[in-house]
PDB file of C-alpha atoms in Angstrom:
ATOM      1  CA  UNK A   1      78.020 -77.080 -23.474  1.00  0.00           C
ATOM      2  CA  UNK A   2      77.824 -79.203 -20.318  1.00  0.00           C
ATOM      3  CA  UNK A   3      75.599 -77.911 -17.564  1.00  0.00           C
ATOM      4  CA  UNK A   4      75.805 -78.524 -13.842  1.00  0.00           C
ATOM      5  CA  UNK A   5      76.969 -81.987 -12.839  1.00  0.00           C
ATOM      6  CA  UNK A   6      78.036 -82.476 -16.450  1.00  0.00           C
ATOM      7  CA  UNK A   7      74.468 -82.549 -17.805  1.00  0.00           C
ATOM      8  CA  UNK A   8      74.862 -82.189 -21.539  1.00  0.00           C
ATOM      9  CA  UNK A   9      72.043 -84.136 -23.188  1.00  0.00           C
ATOM     10  CA  UNK A  10      68.707 -82.432 -23.934  1.00  0.00           C
ATOM     11  CA  UNK A  11      66.983 -85.223 -21.986  1.00  0.00           C
ATOM     12  CA  UNK A  12      69.154 -84.657 -18.899  1.00  0.00           C
ATOM     13  CA  UNK A  13      68.693 -80.880 -19.027  1.00  0.00           C
ATOM     14  CA  UNK A  14      64.910 -81.183 -19.367  1.00  0.00           C
ATOM     15  CA  UNK A  15      64.642 -83.816 -16.640  1.00  0.00           C
ATOM     16  CA  UNK A  16      66.647 -81.796 -14.149  1.00  0.00           C
ATOM     17  CA  UNK A  17      64.803 -78.591 -15.024  1.00  0.00           C
ATOM     18  CA  UNK A  18      61.381 -80.123 -14.430  1.00  0.00           C
ATOM     19  CA  UNK A  19      62.545 -81.846 -11.236  1.00  0.00           C
ATOM     20  CA  UNK A  20      63.823 -78.574  -9.785  1.00  0.00           C
ATOM     21  CA  UNK A  21      60.694 -76.730 -10.888  1.00  0.00           C
ATOM     22  CA  UNK A  22      58.306 -79.165  -9.165  1.00  0.00           C
ATOM     23  CA  UNK A  23      56.498 -77.954  -6.038  1.00  0.00           C
ATOM     24  CA  UNK A  24      56.912 -80.561  -3.249  1.00  0.00           C
ATOM     25  CA  UNK A  25      53.603 -79.513  -1.694  1.00  0.00           C
ATOM     26  CA  UNK A  26      51.748 -80.521  -4.865  1.00  0.00           C
ATOM     27  CA  UNK A  27      53.265 -83.991  -4.534  1.00  0.00           C
ATOM     28  CA  UNK A  28      52.239 -84.357  -0.898  1.00  0.00           C
ATOM     29  CA  UNK A  29      55.831 -84.129   0.333  1.00  0.00           C
ATOM     30  CA  UNK A  30      56.894 -82.357   3.539  1.00  0.00           C
ATOM     31  CA  UNK A  31      58.464 -78.941   3.088  1.00  0.00           C
ATOM     32  CA  UNK A  32      61.246 -77.996   5.467  1.00  0.00           C
ATOM     33  CA  UNK A  33      62.614 -74.518   5.904  1.00  0.00           C
ATOM     34  CA  UNK A  34      66.027 -75.571   4.654  1.00  0.00           C
ATOM     35  CA  UNK A  35      65.521 -78.000   1.795  1.00  0.00           C
ATOM     36  CA  UNK A  36      68.887 -78.741   0.257  1.00  0.00           C
ATOM     37  CA  UNK A  37      67.607 -78.500  -3.324  1.00  0.00           C
ATOM     38  CA  UNK A  38      64.822 -76.606  -5.098  1.00  0.00           C
ATOM     39  CA  UNK A  39      61.851 -78.649  -6.193  1.00  0.00           C
ATOM     40  CA  UNK A  40      62.153 -82.416  -5.771  1.00  0.00           C
ATOM     41  CA  UNK A  41      65.332 -84.165  -4.769  1.00  0.00           C
ATOM     42  CA  UNK A  42      66.671 -86.995  -6.922  1.00  0.00           C
ATOM     43  CA  UNK A  43      65.729 -89.384  -4.149  1.00  0.00           C
ATOM     44  CA  UNK A  44      62.133 -88.152  -4.175  1.00  0.00           C
ATOM     45  CA  UNK A  45      61.889 -88.373  -7.960  1.00  0.00           C
ATOM     46  CA  UNK A  46      63.376 -91.871  -7.906  1.00  0.00           C
ATOM     47  CA  UNK A  47      60.805 -92.987  -5.330  1.00  0.00           C
ATOM     48  CA  UNK A  48      57.904 -91.439  -7.260  1.00  0.00           C
ATOM     49  CA  UNK A  49      58.982 -92.984 -10.577  1.00  0.00           C
ATOM     50  CA  UNK A  50      60.106 -96.386  -9.287  1.00  0.00           C
ATOM     51  CA  UNK A  51      63.684 -95.908 -10.518  1.00  0.00           C
ATOM     52  CA  UNK A  52      66.980 -95.964  -8.665  1.00  0.00           C
ATOM     53  CA  UNK A  53      68.606 -92.746  -7.497  1.00  0.00           C
ATOM     54  CA  UNK A  54      71.797 -93.647  -9.338  1.00  0.00           C
ATOM     55  CA  UNK A  55      69.938 -94.108 -12.610  1.00  0.00           C
ATOM     56  CA  UNK A  56      68.147 -90.766 -12.260  1.00  0.00           C
ATOM     57  CA  UNK A  57      71.535 -89.131 -11.650  1.00  0.00           C
ATOM     58  CA  UNK A  58      73.045 -90.770 -14.742  1.00  0.00           C
ATOM     59  CA  UNK A  59      70.123 -89.641 -16.881  1.00  0.00           C
ATOM     60  CA  UNK A  60      70.421 -86.048 -15.682  1.00  0.00           C
ATOM     61  CA  UNK A  61      74.151 -86.037 -16.352  1.00  0.00           C
ATOM     62  CA  UNK A  62      73.684 -87.445 -19.845  1.00  0.00           C
ATOM     63  CA  UNK A  63      75.808 -90.495 -18.999  1.00  0.00           C
ATOM     64  CA  UNK A  64      73.156 -93.205 -18.941  1.00  0.00           C
ATOM     65  CA  UNK A  65      71.984 -95.352 -21.814  1.00  0.00           C
ATOM     66  CA  UNK A  66      69.029 -94.119 -23.882  1.00  0.00           C
ATOM     67  CA  UNK A  67      65.986 -94.534 -21.607  1.00  0.00           C
ATOM     68  CA  UNK A  68      63.228 -96.878 -22.697  1.00  0.00           C
ATOM     69  CA  UNK A  69      59.659 -95.739 -23.345  1.00  0.00           C
ATOM     70  CA  UNK A  70      58.656 -97.265 -19.987  1.00  0.00           C
ATOM     71  CA  UNK A  71      61.284 -95.184 -18.160  1.00  0.00           C
ATOM     72  CA  UNK A  72      60.275 -91.960 -19.931  1.00  0.00           C
ATOM     73  CA  UNK A  73      56.610 -92.651 -19.176  1.00  0.00           C
ATOM     74  CA  UNK A  74      57.406 -93.302 -15.509  1.00  0.00           C
ATOM     75  CA  UNK A  75      59.343 -90.036 -15.205  1.00  0.00           C
ATOM     76  CA  UNK A  76      56.673 -88.011 -17.035  1.00  0.00           C
ATOM     77  CA  UNK A  77      53.973 -89.491 -14.794  1.00  0.00           C
ATOM     78  CA  UNK A  78      56.008 -88.908 -11.619  1.00  0.00           C
ATOM     79  CA  UNK A  79      56.662 -85.262 -12.571  1.00  0.00           C
ATOM     80  CA  UNK A  80      53.037 -84.769 -13.646  1.00  0.00           C
ATOM     81  CA  UNK A  81      54.104 -83.291 -16.954  1.00  0.00           C
ATOM     82  CA  UNK A  82      51.581 -81.752 -19.316  1.00  0.00           C
ATOM     83  CA  UNK A  83      50.879 -83.417 -22.652  1.00  0.00           C
ATOM     84  CA  UNK A  84      53.279 -81.066 -24.434  1.00  0.00           C
ATOM     85  CA  UNK A  85      56.022 -81.574 -21.827  1.00  0.00           C
ATOM     86  CA  UNK A  86      55.593 -85.350 -21.978  1.00  0.00           C
ATOM     87  CA  UNK A  87      55.895 -85.310 -25.756  1.00  0.00           C
ATOM     88  CA  UNK A  88      59.022 -83.131 -25.522  1.00  0.00           C
ATOM     89  CA  UNK A  89      60.623 -85.511 -23.016  1.00  0.00           C
ATOM     90  CA  UNK A  90      60.003 -88.457 -25.353  1.00  0.00           C
ATOM     91  CA  UNK A  91      61.528 -86.578 -28.275  1.00  0.00           C
ATOM     92  CA  UNK A  92      64.560 -85.672 -26.157  1.00  0.00           C
ATOM     93  CA  UNK A  93      64.975 -89.421 -25.619  1.00  0.00           C
ATOM     94  CA  UNK A  94      64.899 -89.919 -29.404  1.00  0.00           C
ATOM     95  CA  UNK A  95      61.453 -91.557 -29.359  1.00  0.00           C
ATOM     96  CA  UNK A  96      57.977 -90.796 -30.602  1.00  0.00           C
ATOM     97  CA  UNK A  97      55.521 -90.541 -27.705  1.00  0.00           C
ATOM     98  CA  UNK A  98      53.220 -93.583 -27.636  1.00  0.00           C
ATOM     99  CA  UNK A  99      49.551 -92.974 -28.260  1.00  0.00           C
ATOM    100  CA  UNK A 100      48.067 -95.664 -26.071  1.00  0.00           C
ATOM    101  CA  UNK A 101      44.855 -94.669 -24.309  1.00  0.00           C
ATOM    102  CA  UNK A 102      42.894 -91.442 -24.213  1.00  0.00           C
ATOM    103  CA  UNK A 103      44.419 -89.492 -21.280  1.00  0.00           C
ATOM    104  CA  UNK A 104      41.873 -89.471 -18.467  1.00  0.00           C
ATOM    105  CA  UNK A 105      44.020 -87.559 -15.964  1.00  0.00           C
ATOM    106  CA  UNK A 106      43.442 -83.803 -16.003  1.00  0.00           C
ATOM    107  CA  UNK A 107      46.332 -82.093 -17.780  1.00  0.00           C
ATOM    108  CA  UNK A 108      48.064 -79.724 -15.286  1.00  0.00           C
ATOM    109  CA  UNK A 109      48.044 -76.911 -17.867  1.00  0.00           C
ATOM    110  CA  UNK A 110      44.296 -77.359 -18.347  1.00  0.00           C
ATOM    111  CA  UNK A 111      43.724 -77.457 -14.596  1.00  0.00           C
ATOM    112  CA  UNK A 112      45.587 -74.169 -14.162  1.00  0.00           C
ATOM    113  CA  UNK A 113      43.380 -72.515 -16.777  1.00  0.00           C
ATOM    114  CA  UNK A 114      40.156 -73.752 -15.181  1.00  0.00           C
ATOM    115  CA  UNK A 115      41.352 -72.655 -11.725  1.00  0.00           C
ATOM    116  CA  UNK A 116      41.562 -69.144 -13.171  1.00  0.00           C
ATOM    117  CA  UNK A 117      38.025 -69.280 -14.612  1.00  0.00           C
ATOM    118  CA  UNK A 118      36.224 -69.124 -11.277  1.00  0.00           C
ATOM    119  CA  UNK A 119      33.790 -66.498 -12.600  1.00  0.00           C
ATOM    120  CA  UNK A 120      32.291 -68.787 -15.242  1.00  0.00           C
ATOM    121  CA  UNK A 121      31.215 -72.446 -15.528  1.00  0.00           C
ATOM    122  CA  UNK A 122      34.011 -74.633 -16.901  1.00  0.00           C
ATOM    123  CA  UNK A 123      33.963 -78.350 -17.705  1.00  0.00           C
ATOM    124  CA  UNK A 124      37.102 -80.346 -18.639  1.00  0.00           C
ATOM    125  CA  UNK A 125      36.615 -83.179 -21.115  1.00  0.00           C
ATOM    126  CA  UNK A 126      38.965 -85.652 -22.787  1.00  0.00           C
ATOM    127  CA  UNK A 127      39.330 -85.777 -26.604  1.00  0.00           C
ATOM    128  CA  UNK A 128      36.458 -88.313 -26.676  1.00  0.00           C
ATOM    129  CA  UNK A 129      34.263 -86.070 -24.444  1.00  0.00           C
ATOM    130  CA  UNK A 130      34.733 -88.087 -21.268  1.00  0.00           C
ATOM    131  CA  UNK A 131      34.203 -85.743 -18.308  1.00  0.00           C
ATOM    132  CA  UNK A 132      37.408 -85.246 -16.318  1.00  0.00           C
ATOM    133  CA  UNK A 133      36.881 -82.198 -14.137  1.00  0.00           C
ATOM    134  CA  UNK A 134      34.854 -79.037 -13.461  1.00  0.00           C
ATOM    135  CA  UNK A 135      34.671 -75.979 -11.249  1.00  0.00           C
ATOM    136  CA  UNK A 136      32.071 -74.890  -8.708  1.00  0.00           C
ATOM    137  CA  UNK A 137      30.402 -72.500 -11.160  1.00  0.00           C
ATOM    138  CA  UNK A 138      29.685 -75.426 -13.478  1.00  0.00           C
ATOM    139  CA  UNK A 139      27.911 -77.190 -10.595  1.00  0.00           C
ATOM    140  CA  UNK A 140      25.883 -74.059  -9.885  1.00  0.00           C
ATOM    141  CA  UNK A 141      24.919 -73.506 -13.525  1.00  0.00           C
ATOM    142  CA  UNK A 142      24.589 -77.034 -14.950  1.00  0.00           C
ATOM    143  CA  UNK A 143      24.539 -79.467 -12.021  1.00  0.00           C
ATOM    144  CA  UNK A 144      27.173 -81.703 -10.469  1.00  0.00           C
ATOM    145  CA  UNK A 145      28.866 -83.950 -13.087  1.00  0.00           C
ATOM    146  CA  UNK A 146      29.701 -86.446 -10.326  1.00  0.00           C
ATOM    147  CA  UNK A 147      25.946 -87.116 -10.163  1.00  0.00           C
ATOM    148  CA  UNK A 148      25.235 -87.207 -13.915  1.00  0.00           C
ATOM    149  CA  UNK A 149      25.811 -90.987 -13.913  1.00  0.00           C
ATOM    150  CA  UNK A 150      26.553 -91.032 -17.639  1.00  0.00           C
ATOM    151  CA  UNK A 151      27.768 -94.260 -19.292  1.00  0.00           C
ATOM    152  CA  UNK A 152      31.584 -94.193 -19.370  1.00  0.00           C
ATOM    153  CA  UNK A 153      31.260 -90.703 -17.768  1.00  0.00           C
ATOM    154  CA  UNK A 154      31.028 -89.584 -21.394  1.00  0.00           C
ATOM    155  CA  UNK A 155      28.758 -86.934 -22.895  1.00  0.00           C
ATOM    156  CA  UNK A 156      28.487 -88.667 -26.282  1.00  0.00           C
ATOM    157  CA  UNK A 157      27.692 -92.037 -24.713  1.00  0.00           C
ATOM    158  CA  UNK A 158      25.053 -90.359 -22.542  1.00  0.00           C
ATOM    159  CA  UNK A 159      23.323 -89.107 -25.688  1.00  0.00           C
ATOM    160  CA  UNK A 160      23.416 -92.288 -27.741  1.00  0.00           C
ATOM    161  CA  UNK A 161      23.058 -94.901 -24.993  1.00  0.00           C
ATOM    162  CA  UNK A 162      20.140 -93.408 -23.073  1.00  0.00           C
ATOM    163  CA  UNK A 163      16.901 -95.359 -23.375  1.00  0.00           C
ATOM    164  CA  UNK A 164      14.410 -92.488 -23.172  1.00  0.00           C
ATOM    165  CA  UNK A 165      15.296 -90.508 -26.298  1.00  0.00           C
ATOM    166  CA  UNK A 166      16.823 -87.487 -24.570  1.00  0.00           C
ATOM    167  CA  UNK A 167      18.917 -85.238 -26.799  1.00  0.00           C
ATOM    168  CA  UNK A 168      22.328 -83.750 -26.052  1.00  0.00           C
ATOM    169  CA  UNK A 169      20.543 -80.714 -24.588  1.00  0.00           C
ATOM    170  CA  UNK A 170      18.576 -82.789 -22.099  1.00  0.00           C
ATOM    171  CA  UNK A 171      21.018 -85.305 -20.609  1.00  0.00           C
ATOM    172  CA  UNK A 172      21.929 -83.196 -17.586  1.00  0.00           C
ATOM    173  CA  UNK A 173      19.753 -82.509 -14.523  1.00  0.00           C
ATOM    174  CA  UNK A 174      18.164 -79.577 -16.404  1.00  0.00           C
ATOM    175  CA  UNK A 175      18.341 -78.472 -20.059  1.00  0.00           C
ATOM    176  CA  UNK A 176      21.437 -76.679 -21.359  1.00  0.00           C
ATOM    177  CA  UNK A 177      20.848 -75.700 -24.983  1.00  0.00           C
ATOM    178  CA  UNK A 178      23.978 -74.556 -26.836  1.00  0.00           C
ATOM    179  CA  UNK A 179      24.594 -74.466 -30.585  1.00  0.00           C
ATOM    180  CA  UNK A 180      22.409 -74.812 -33.646  1.00  0.00           C
ATOM    181  CA  UNK A 181      20.155 -77.476 -32.183  1.00  0.00           C
ATOM    182  CA  UNK A 182      20.613 -81.080 -31.076  1.00  0.00           C
ATOM    183  CA  UNK A 183      21.156 -82.556 -34.551  1.00  0.00           C
ATOM    184  CA  UNK A 184      24.019 -80.210 -35.453  1.00  0.00           C
ATOM    185  CA  UNK A 185      25.651 -80.561 -32.033  1.00  0.00           C
ATOM    186  CA  UNK A 186      25.459 -84.347 -32.086  1.00  0.00           C
ATOM    187  CA  UNK A 187      26.919 -84.463 -35.599  1.00  0.00           C
ATOM    188  CA  UNK A 188      29.855 -82.349 -34.430  1.00  0.00           C
ATOM    189  CA  UNK A 189      30.381 -84.507 -31.344  1.00  0.00           C
ATOM    190  CA  UNK A 190      30.487 -87.710 -33.400  1.00  0.00           C
ATOM    191  CA  UNK A 191      33.024 -86.014 -35.656  1.00  0.00           C
ATOM    192  CA  UNK A 192      35.159 -85.315 -32.583  1.00  0.00           C
ATOM    193  CA  UNK A 193      34.824 -88.956 -31.558  1.00  0.00           C
ATOM    194  CA  UNK A 194      35.945 -90.163 -34.993  1.00  0.00           C
ATOM    195  CA  UNK A 195      39.085 -88.037 -34.642  1.00  0.00           C
ATOM    196  CA  UNK A 196      39.738 -89.361 -31.115  1.00  0.00           C
ATOM    197  CA  UNK A 197      39.356 -92.958 -32.331  1.00  0.00           C
ATOM    198  CA  UNK A 198      41.869 -92.325 -35.122  1.00  0.00           C
ATOM    199  CA  UNK A 199      44.298 -90.683 -32.676  1.00  0.00           C
ATOM    200  CA  UNK A 200      44.036 -93.433 -30.034  1.00  0.00           C
ATOM    201  CA  UNK A 201      43.389 -96.623 -32.035  1.00  0.00           C
ATOM    202  CA  UNK A 202      44.680 -98.905 -29.247  1.00  0.00           C
ATOM    203  CA  UNK A 203      42.308 -97.611 -26.537  1.00  0.00           C
ATOM    204  CA  UNK A 204      40.110-100.597 -25.649  1.00  0.00           C
ATOM    205  CA  UNK A 205      37.775 -98.534 -23.465  1.00  0.00           C
ATOM    206  CA  UNK A 206      37.095 -96.138 -26.337  1.00  0.00           C
ATOM    207  CA  UNK A 207      36.608 -99.022 -28.785  1.00  0.00           C
ATOM    208  CA  UNK A 208      34.122-100.714 -26.418  1.00  0.00           C
ATOM    209  CA  UNK A 209      32.149 -97.478 -26.015  1.00  0.00           C
ATOM    210  CA  UNK A 210      31.928 -96.980 -29.786  1.00  0.00           C
ATOM    211  CA  UNK A 211      30.933-100.603 -30.332  1.00  0.00           C
ATOM    212  CA  UNK A 212      28.022-100.240 -27.899  1.00  0.00           C
ATOM    213  CA  UNK A 213      26.811 -97.058 -29.580  1.00  0.00           C
ATOM    214  CA  UNK A 214      27.031 -98.587 -33.064  1.00  0.00           C
ATOM    215  CA  UNK A 215      24.159-100.862 -32.070  1.00  0.00           C
ATOM    216  CA  UNK A 216      21.897 -97.797 -32.303  1.00  0.00           C
ATOM    217  CA  UNK A 217      20.855 -96.669 -35.800  1.00  0.00           C
ATOM    218  CA  UNK A 218      21.167 -92.930 -35.085  1.00  0.00           C
ATOM    219  CA  UNK A 219      24.801 -93.154 -33.966  1.00  0.00           C
ATOM    220  CA  UNK A 220      25.663 -95.717 -36.663  1.00  0.00           C
ATOM    221  CA  UNK A 221      24.440 -93.366 -39.402  1.00  0.00           C
ATOM    222  CA  UNK A 222      26.387 -90.385 -38.014  1.00  0.00           C
ATOM    223  CA  UNK A 223      29.481 -92.551 -37.539  1.00  0.00           C
ATOM    224  CA  UNK A 224      29.316 -93.631 -41.156  1.00  0.00           C
ATOM    225  CA  UNK A 225      28.649 -90.220 -42.711  1.00  0.00           C
ATOM    226  CA  UNK A 226      29.502 -87.505 -40.165  1.00  0.00           C
ATOM    227  CA  UNK A 227      32.503 -85.226 -40.524  1.00  0.00           C
ATOM    228  CA  UNK A 228      32.102 -82.788 -37.618  1.00  0.00           C
ATOM    229  CA  UNK A 229      31.886 -79.007 -37.425  1.00  0.00           C
ATOM    230  CA  UNK A 230      34.193 -76.138 -36.525  1.00  0.00           C
ATOM    231  CA  UNK A 231      33.907 -74.886 -32.958  1.00  0.00           C
ATOM    232  CA  UNK A 232      33.587 -71.190 -32.331  1.00  0.00           C
ATOM    233  CA  UNK A 233      31.320 -69.377 -29.917  1.00  0.00           C
ATOM    234  CA  UNK A 234      27.785 -70.769 -29.933  1.00  0.00           C
ATOM    235  CA  UNK A 235      24.743 -69.000 -28.466  1.00  0.00           C
ATOM    236  CA  UNK A 236      22.459 -70.937 -26.172  1.00  0.00           C
ATOM    237  CA  UNK A 237      20.570 -70.901 -22.911  1.00  0.00           C
ATOM    238  CA  UNK A 238      20.400 -72.654 -19.557  1.00  0.00           C
ATOM    239  CA  UNK A 239      16.925 -73.523 -18.271  1.00  0.00           C
ATOM    240  CA  UNK A 240      17.895 -73.277 -14.616  1.00  0.00           C
ATOM    241  CA  UNK A 241      15.406 -74.563 -12.016  1.00  0.00           C
ATOM    242  CA  UNK A 242      16.111 -71.675  -9.604  1.00  0.00           C
ATOM    243  CA  UNK A 243      17.566 -68.765 -11.595  1.00  0.00           C
ATOM    244  CA  UNK A 244      15.292 -69.257 -14.592  1.00  0.00           C
ATOM    245  CA  UNK A 245      16.308 -69.020 -18.243  1.00  0.00           C
ATOM    246  CA  UNK A 246      19.848 -67.677 -18.740  1.00  0.00           C
ATOM    247  CA  UNK A 247      21.198 -66.810 -22.189  1.00  0.00           C
ATOM    248  CA  UNK A 248      24.819 -67.869 -22.602  1.00  0.00           C
ATOM    249  CA  UNK A 249      27.577 -68.170 -25.167  1.00  0.00           C
ATOM    250  CA  UNK A 250      29.116 -71.637 -25.220  1.00  0.00           C
ATOM    251  CA  UNK A 251      32.810 -71.780 -26.036  1.00  0.00           C
ATOM    252  CA  UNK A 252      35.279 -74.653 -26.262  1.00  0.00           C
ATOM    253  CA  UNK A 253      38.851 -73.755 -25.281  1.00  0.00           C
ATOM    254  CA  UNK A 254      42.072 -75.715 -25.768  1.00  0.00           C
ATOM    255  CA  UNK A 255      45.289 -75.418 -23.754  1.00  0.00           C
ATOM    256  CA  UNK A 256      48.512 -75.283 -25.807  1.00  0.00           C
ATOM    257  CA  UNK A 257      50.044 -78.750 -26.064  1.00  0.00           C
ATOM    258  CA  UNK A 258      46.948 -80.585 -24.817  1.00  0.00           C
ATOM    259  CA  UNK A 259      44.033 -82.211 -26.633  1.00  0.00           C
ATOM    260  CA  UNK A 260      41.743 -81.898 -23.622  1.00  0.00           C
ATOM    261  CA  UNK A 261      38.894 -79.400 -23.999  1.00  0.00           C
ATOM    262  CA  UNK A 262      37.409 -76.803 -21.676  1.00  0.00           C
ATOM    263  CA  UNK A 263      33.701 -76.134 -22.231  1.00  0.00           C
ATOM    264  CA  UNK A 264      32.668 -72.751 -20.827  1.00  0.00           C
ATOM    265  CA  UNK A 265      29.354 -70.910 -20.598  1.00  0.00           C
ATOM    266  CA  UNK A 266      29.381 -67.097 -20.567  1.00  0.00           C
ATOM    267  CA  UNK A 267      26.354 -64.776 -20.268  1.00  0.00           C
ATOM    268  CA  UNK A 268      26.230 -61.524 -22.275  1.00  0.00           C
ATOM    269  CA  UNK A 269      27.745 -58.733 -20.149  1.00  0.00           C
ATOM    270  CA  UNK A 270      25.547 -56.127 -18.466  1.00  0.00           C
ATOM    271  CA  UNK A 271      22.322 -58.044 -19.073  1.00  0.00           C
ATOM    272  CA  UNK A 272      19.703 -59.679 -16.827  1.00  0.00           C
ATOM    273  CA  UNK A 273      21.400 -62.978 -17.741  1.00  0.00           C
ATOM    274  CA  UNK A 274      24.682 -61.760 -16.234  1.00  0.00           C
ATOM    275  CA  UNK A 275      22.763 -60.686 -13.122  1.00  0.00           C
ATOM    276  CA  UNK A 276      21.322 -64.207 -12.807  1.00  0.00           C
ATOM    277  CA  UNK A 277      24.856 -65.587 -13.041  1.00  0.00           C
ATOM    278  CA  UNK A 278      25.837 -63.279 -10.195  1.00  0.00           C
ATOM    279  CA  UNK A 279      23.101 -64.878  -8.088  1.00  0.00           C
ATOM    280  CA  UNK A 280      24.572 -68.321  -8.793  1.00  0.00           C
ATOM    281  CA  UNK A 281      28.055 -67.121  -7.785  1.00  0.00           C
ATOM    282  CA  UNK A 282      26.787 -66.007  -4.373  1.00  0.00           C
ATOM    283  CA  UNK A 283      26.189 -69.621  -3.407  1.00  0.00           C
ATOM    284  CA  UNK A 284      29.855 -70.504  -3.960  1.00  0.00           C
ATOM    285  CA  UNK A 285      32.095 -70.264  -0.922  1.00  0.00           C
ATOM    286  CA  UNK A 286      35.194 -68.114  -1.506  1.00  0.00           C
ATOM    287  CA  UNK A 287      37.466 -70.987  -0.474  1.00  0.00           C
ATOM    288  CA  UNK A 288      36.125 -73.118  -3.319  1.00  0.00           C
ATOM    289  CA  UNK A 289      36.033 -70.490  -6.046  1.00  0.00           C
ATOM    290  CA  UNK A 290      39.284 -71.653  -7.670  1.00  0.00           C
ATOM    291  CA  UNK A 291      38.820 -75.337  -6.870  1.00  0.00           C
ATOM    292  CA  UNK A 292      38.849 -77.874  -9.696  1.00  0.00           C
ATOM    293  CA  UNK A 293      36.923 -81.082  -9.036  1.00  0.00           C
ATOM    294  CA  UNK A 294      37.986 -84.344 -10.668  1.00  0.00           C
ATOM    295  CA  UNK A 295      35.827 -87.254 -11.746  1.00  0.00           C
ATOM    296  CA  UNK A 296      36.322 -90.324  -9.570  1.00  0.00           C
ATOM    297  CA  UNK A 297      37.750 -93.121 -11.747  1.00  0.00           C
ATOM    298  CA  UNK A 298      35.380 -96.033 -12.286  1.00  0.00           C
ATOM    299  CA  UNK A 299      36.284 -99.562 -11.392  1.00  0.00           C
ATOM    300  CA  UNK A 300      37.724-101.542 -14.290  1.00  0.00           C
ATOM    301  CA  UNK A 301      34.964-102.878 -16.516  1.00  0.00           C
ATOM    302  CA  UNK A 302      32.322-100.494 -15.096  1.00  0.00           C
ATOM    303  CA  UNK A 303      31.019 -98.290 -17.933  1.00  0.00           C
ATOM    304  CA  UNK A 304      28.213 -96.789 -15.907  1.00  0.00           C
ATOM    305  CA  UNK A 305      24.633 -97.651 -15.086  1.00  0.00           C
ATOM    306  CA  UNK A 306      22.723 -96.001 -17.941  1.00  0.00           C
TER     307      UNK A 306
END
């Protein structure tokens, strides 16, 4: 049944719904007391996506030609859709969503989850374990990822491309030991990387990172034989330079519809470890408690200095 303005196609209904749901403030647009429409106007969406207002109107009304993959991608990017929403929009257009490069922009659904985890350290990573974002508690507990200076900003590359033999537990500013030991953790991480490479076969950045690591015998052996492990809660400890040793449970969370991961560290409740976490929280300003930091994109061709 046709909707408002004659919108009858699933693509037009979804496009209009997401446009009207969008918060102008999040897009850096001025908010007047009497905006004529909820969310973004068609003019604003057209400007953000690089399309004409008339074409956006035709698409919403279901009267335009089937949009190309480039048009759908432009609209999804302009609306800042989550991975699931982007895939749905492509399917509404009768297309399979392209799997080009590993998404290195924080998924909005993932960001919302991390913003709500202000009481615990949370790190956002891409499917290939490239660091994308983190909260203030992660900085307090495990150091500032913006200063890790890992090759490709990637945890796996930091392990296998460092020149001093540090393990996965020792590549941060102080040791964070989670899981069944370095060997088991590194095997699982390489398994994750194999899956990411199969999911994003056209990603040249990912291919270049893997090629560099294959020059090392340890990674090459795991790449050839590793299969990866399941990921439940894993006990561990943080060897913090100020708070001392803190026992934690490491968990990896996934947001529905996204293949980005959230690594969290949680101390056992009502223990001295939880009390040490409370001391770390005191150094976080209330205004920044729900803030999510994002990794600054590197210049093209700059994999890092390690």
